[in-house]
Coordinates of C-alpha atoms and ligand atoms in Angstrom, one line a residue:
M283 CA 0.0 0.0 0.0
L284 CA 2.7 2.4 1.0
G285 CA 4.7 1.5 -2.1
R286 CA 1.7 2.4 -4.2
L287 CA 1.3 5.7 -2.4
G288 CA 5.0 6.4 -2.8
R289 CA 4.5 6.1 -6.6
L290 CA 1.3 8.2 -6.6
V291 CA 2.4 11.2 -4.6
P292 CA 5.3 12.4 -6.7
A293 CA 3.1 12.2 -9.8
A294 CA 0.5 14.3 -8.0
V295 CA 3.1 16.8 -6.8
R296 CA 4.5 17.0 -10.3
S297 CA 1.2 17.9 -11.9
V298 CA 0.8 20.7 -9.4
Q299 CA 4.3 21.9 -10.1
E300 CA 3.6 22.1 -13.8
S301 CA 0.9 24.7 -13.1
F302 CA 3.2 26.9 -11.0
H303 CA 3.3 30.4 -12.3
T304 CA 4.9 32.2 -9.4
L305 CA 7.5 31.3 -6.8
Q306 CA 5.0 31.9 -4.1
A307 CA 2.6 29.3 -5.6
R308 CA 5.5 26.8 -5.7
T309 CA 6.5 27.7 -2.2
S310 CA 3.0 27.0 -0.8
V311 CA 3.5 23.3 -1.9
M312 CA 7.3 22.8 -1.5
G313 CA 8.3 25.3 1.3
K314 CA 10.7 28.2 0.9
P315 CA 13.6 27.4 -1.4
N316 CA 17.1 27.2 0.2
V317 CA 19.8 29.3 -1.5
I318 CA 23.6 29.1 -1.4
F319 CA 25.4 32.0 -3.1
V320 CA 28.7 31.1 -4.8
L321 CA 31.1 34.1 -5.2
G322 CA 34.7 34.6 -6.2
G323 CA 36.8 36.2 -9.0
P324 CA 36.6 35.2 -12.6
G325 CA 38.4 31.9 -13.0
A326 CA 38.2 31.0 -9.3
G327 CA 36.5 27.7 -10.2
K328 CA 32.9 28.5 -9.2
G329 CA 31.4 26.6 -12.1
T330 CA 33.7 23.6 -11.6
Q331 CA 32.8 23.3 -8.0
C332 CA 29.1 23.8 -8.5
A333 CA 29.0 21.0 -11.0
R334 CA 30.5 18.7 -8.4
I335 CA 28.1 19.9 -5.7
V336 CA 25.2 19.2 -8.1
E337 CA 26.4 15.6 -8.6
S338 CA 26.8 14.8 -4.9
F339 CA 24.2 17.0 -3.1
G340 CA 21.5 17.4 -5.7
Y341 CA 21.4 21.2 -5.7
V342 CA 20.2 23.0 -8.8
H343 CA 23.0 25.1 -10.2
L344 CA 21.9 28.5 -11.5
S345 CA 24.8 30.6 -12.9
A346 CA 23.8 34.2 -13.3
G347 CA 26.4 34.6 -16.1
D348 CA 25.1 31.5 -18.0
L349 CA 21.5 32.8 -17.7
L350 CA 22.6 36.2 -19.0
R351 CA 24.5 34.6 -21.9
A352 CA 21.4 32.5 -22.8
E353 CA 19.2 35.6 -22.6
R354 CA 21.6 37.5 -24.8
I355 CA 21.0 35.2 -27.7
A356 CA 17.3 34.3 -26.9
P357 CA 15.1 35.0 -29.9
G358 CA 13.1 38.1 -29.4
S359 CA 14.9 39.2 -26.3
E360 CA 15.0 43.0 -26.0
F361 CA 18.1 42.8 -23.7
G362 CA 20.6 41.1 -26.1
E363 CA 22.7 44.2 -26.9
L364 CA 22.7 45.6 -23.3
I365 CA 23.8 42.2 -21.9
E366 CA 26.6 41.9 -24.5
H367 CA 27.8 45.4 -23.7
H368 CA 28.1 44.6 -20.0
I369 CA 29.7 41.2 -20.5
T370 CA 32.4 42.6 -22.8
N371 CA 33.1 45.4 -20.4
G372 CA 33.0 43.3 -17.3
T373 CA 30.3 45.5 -15.8
I374 CA 27.1 44.4 -14.1
V375 CA 23.7 44.0 -15.8
P376 CA 20.8 45.8 -14.0
V377 CA 19.4 43.6 -11.3
E378 CA 15.8 43.7 -12.7
I379 CA 17.0 41.5 -15.6
T380 CA 19.3 39.1 -13.7
C381 CA 16.9 38.6 -10.7
S382 CA 14.0 37.9 -13.0
L383 CA 16.0 35.3 -14.9
L384 CA 16.9 33.7 -11.6
E385 CA 13.4 33.8 -10.2
R386 CA 12.0 32.3 -13.4
A387 CA 14.5 29.4 -13.3
M388 CA 13.7 28.8 -9.7
T389 CA 10.0 28.8 -10.3
K390 CA 10.4 26.2 -13.1
S391 CA 12.6 23.9 -11.1
E392 CA 11.2 20.9 -9.3
K393 CA 13.8 21.1 -6.6
N394 CA 14.1 23.3 -3.6
D395 CA 17.9 23.7 -3.1
F396 CA 19.7 26.2 -5.3
L397 CA 23.3 27.2 -5.8
I398 CA 23.3 30.7 -7.3
D399 CA 26.7 31.3 -8.8
G400 CA 28.0 34.7 -9.6
F401 CA 25.3 36.7 -7.8
P402 CA 24.9 39.1 -6.0
R403 CA 27.8 40.9 -7.7
N404 CA 27.3 44.5 -6.6
E405 CA 25.1 46.8 -4.5
D406 CA 22.4 47.0 -7.1
N407 CA 22.2 43.1 -7.3
L408 CA 22.0 42.9 -3.5
T409 CA 19.4 45.6 -3.1
G410 CA 17.3 44.3 -6.0
W411 CA 17.5 40.7 -4.7
N412 CA 16.5 41.6 -1.1
K413 CA 13.5 43.6 -2.5
Q414 CA 12.3 40.9 -4.9
M415 CA 13.4 37.7 -3.2
G416 CA 14.3 38.5 0.4
E417 CA 11.0 37.1 1.8
K418 CA 10.7 34.3 -0.6
V419 CA 13.8 32.2 0.1
N420 CA 16.3 31.2 2.8
V421 CA 19.9 32.2 2.1
R422 CA 21.7 29.5 3.9
R423 CA 25.4 30.2 3.1
V424 CA 27.8 32.1 0.9
L425 CA 30.7 30.0 -0.6
F426 CA 33.6 32.4 -1.3
F427 CA 36.3 31.0 -3.6
H428 CA 39.3 33.1 -3.0
C429 CA 42.2 33.2 -5.4
S430 CA 44.9 35.6 -6.6
Q431 CA 44.3 37.7 -9.8
D432 CA 47.3 36.1 -11.5
I433 CA 46.1 32.6 -11.1
C434 CA 42.5 33.5 -12.0
T435 CA 43.7 35.4 -15.1
A436 CA 45.9 32.5 -16.3
R437 CA 43.0 30.1 -15.9
C438 CA 40.6 32.3 -17.9
L439 CA 43.1 32.8 -20.6
A440 CA 43.7 29.1 -20.8
R441 CA 39.9 28.6 -20.9
G442 CA 39.7 31.1 -23.8
A443 CA 42.6 29.5 -25.7
A444 CA 40.9 26.1 -25.3
G445 CA 37.8 27.5 -27.0
S446 CA 35.4 28.6 -24.3
G447 CA 33.9 30.8 -26.9
R448 CA 33.4 33.6 -24.3
T449 CA 33.8 37.1 -25.5
D450 CA 35.3 38.1 -22.1
D451 CA 38.0 35.5 -21.7
N452 CA 40.7 38.0 -23.1
E453 CA 43.2 40.2 -21.3
E454 CA 41.3 43.4 -21.7
S455 CA 37.9 42.2 -20.5
L456 CA 39.6 40.3 -17.7
R457 CA 41.3 43.4 -16.4
K458 CA 37.9 45.1 -16.3
R459 CA 36.2 42.1 -14.7
F460 CA 38.8 42.2 -11.9
V461 CA 38.2 45.9 -11.3
T462 CA 34.5 45.1 -10.9
Y463 CA 35.2 42.2 -8.7
E464 CA 37.5 44.2 -6.3
T465 CA 35.4 47.4 -6.2
A466 CA 31.8 46.0 -6.5
T467 CA 31.7 42.4 -5.4
M468 CA 34.1 42.3 -2.5
P469 CA 31.9 44.7 -0.5
I470 CA 29.0 42.3 -1.0
I471 CA 31.1 39.5 0.4
R472 CA 32.1 41.6 3.3
H473 CA 28.4 42.4 3.9
Y474 CA 27.6 38.7 4.2
E475 CA 30.7 38.1 6.3
A476 CA 29.3 40.6 8.8
M477 CA 26.2 38.4 8.9
N478 CA 28.4 35.3 9.6
L479 CA 27.2 33.6 6.4
V480 CA 30.5 33.3 4.5
S481 CA 32.7 30.2 4.1
Q482 CA 36.0 31.2 2.5
I483 CA 37.8 28.5 0.4
D484 CA 41.3 28.8 -0.9
A485 CA 40.7 28.4 -4.6
S486 CA 44.3 28.5 -5.7
R487 CA 44.4 24.7 -5.0
S488 CA 43.4 21.9 -7.2
P489 CA 39.7 21.2 -7.9
D490 CA 39.9 18.0 -5.8
E491 CA 41.4 19.8 -2.8
C492 CA 38.8 22.6 -3.0
Y493 CA 36.0 20.2 -3.2
A494 CA 37.1 18.2 -0.2
E495 CA 36.6 21.5 1.8
V496 CA 33.4 22.3 0.1
E497 CA 32.0 18.9 1.0
E498 CA 32.9 19.5 4.7
I499 CA 31.1 22.8 4.7
L500 CA 28.0 21.5 3.0
N501 CA 27.8 18.4 5.3
K502 CA 27.6 20.7 8.3
L503 CA 24.7 22.8 7.0
Ligands
C5P26 O1 30.0 34.8 -13.7 P1 30.5 35.0 -15.0 O2 32.0 35.2 -15.1 O3 30.0 34.0 -16.0 O4 29.9 36.4 -15.5 C1 30.2 36.9 -16.8 C2 29.6 38.3 -16.9 O5 28.2 38.3 -16.8 C3 30.1 39.3 -15.9 O6 31.4 39.8 -16.1 C4 29.0 40.4 -16.0 O7 29.2 41.2 -17.1 C5 27.8 39.5 -16.2 N1 27.1 39.3 -15.0 C6 26.3 40.3 -14.4 N2 25.6 40.1 -13.3 C7 25.8 39.0 -12.5 C8 26.6 37.9 -13.1 C9 27.2 38.1 -14.3 O8 26.1 41.3 -15.1 N3 25.2 38.8 -11.4
MG27 MG1 31.0 30.7 -14.2

């Protein structure tokens, strides 16, 4: 009997999920989503570590940069040029666009644990997120991958040379991305540090070494 119920319930939940149009509607069935922010300089290894976390912990990985790159080329998007301009210059897209892409992806998801990578990146991102999402989710932790500019730059240039296809994996864009990181993103990390939410990871090490520490942090949550 229980076995039969076990098979029936997920199907019922799924059919409700398919009709979700807002994050609140989804939350009323599934509870508030849990969010872990993943921050660090360009090339610190955020994406690599997130992919591993997804495999072992079942989080949904939402990269703000990936969502913006997809929106940039989405047919009919009115934001393509604006996004391209910001990406090439290493500056930050207005939060209304990025936060809506994140909320839409969360609403569509059938899971409740999210890794949000590369966000919030500046004061505008933080304020906009708090206004639009503050009451709707639980921010559980901020993983901060810390790495020197030299190592990060070398990694991004290698990624570009290996054919990442990214318009910003070149020396000029990288210099600008680092200025944004130091001046706009570091204050956001400090803000979360003051709230005791940050776990700092030395990201100059190998992916395996970093991940061993990430696992320890996540197992304690
Ligand atoms: O995180 P990633 O390196 O993929 O981001 C690439 C670019 O996307 C950033 O340099 C920035 O121009 C844009 N971006 C943004 N706002 C975010 C995340 C990324 O404008 N929150
Ligand atoms: Mg990335």
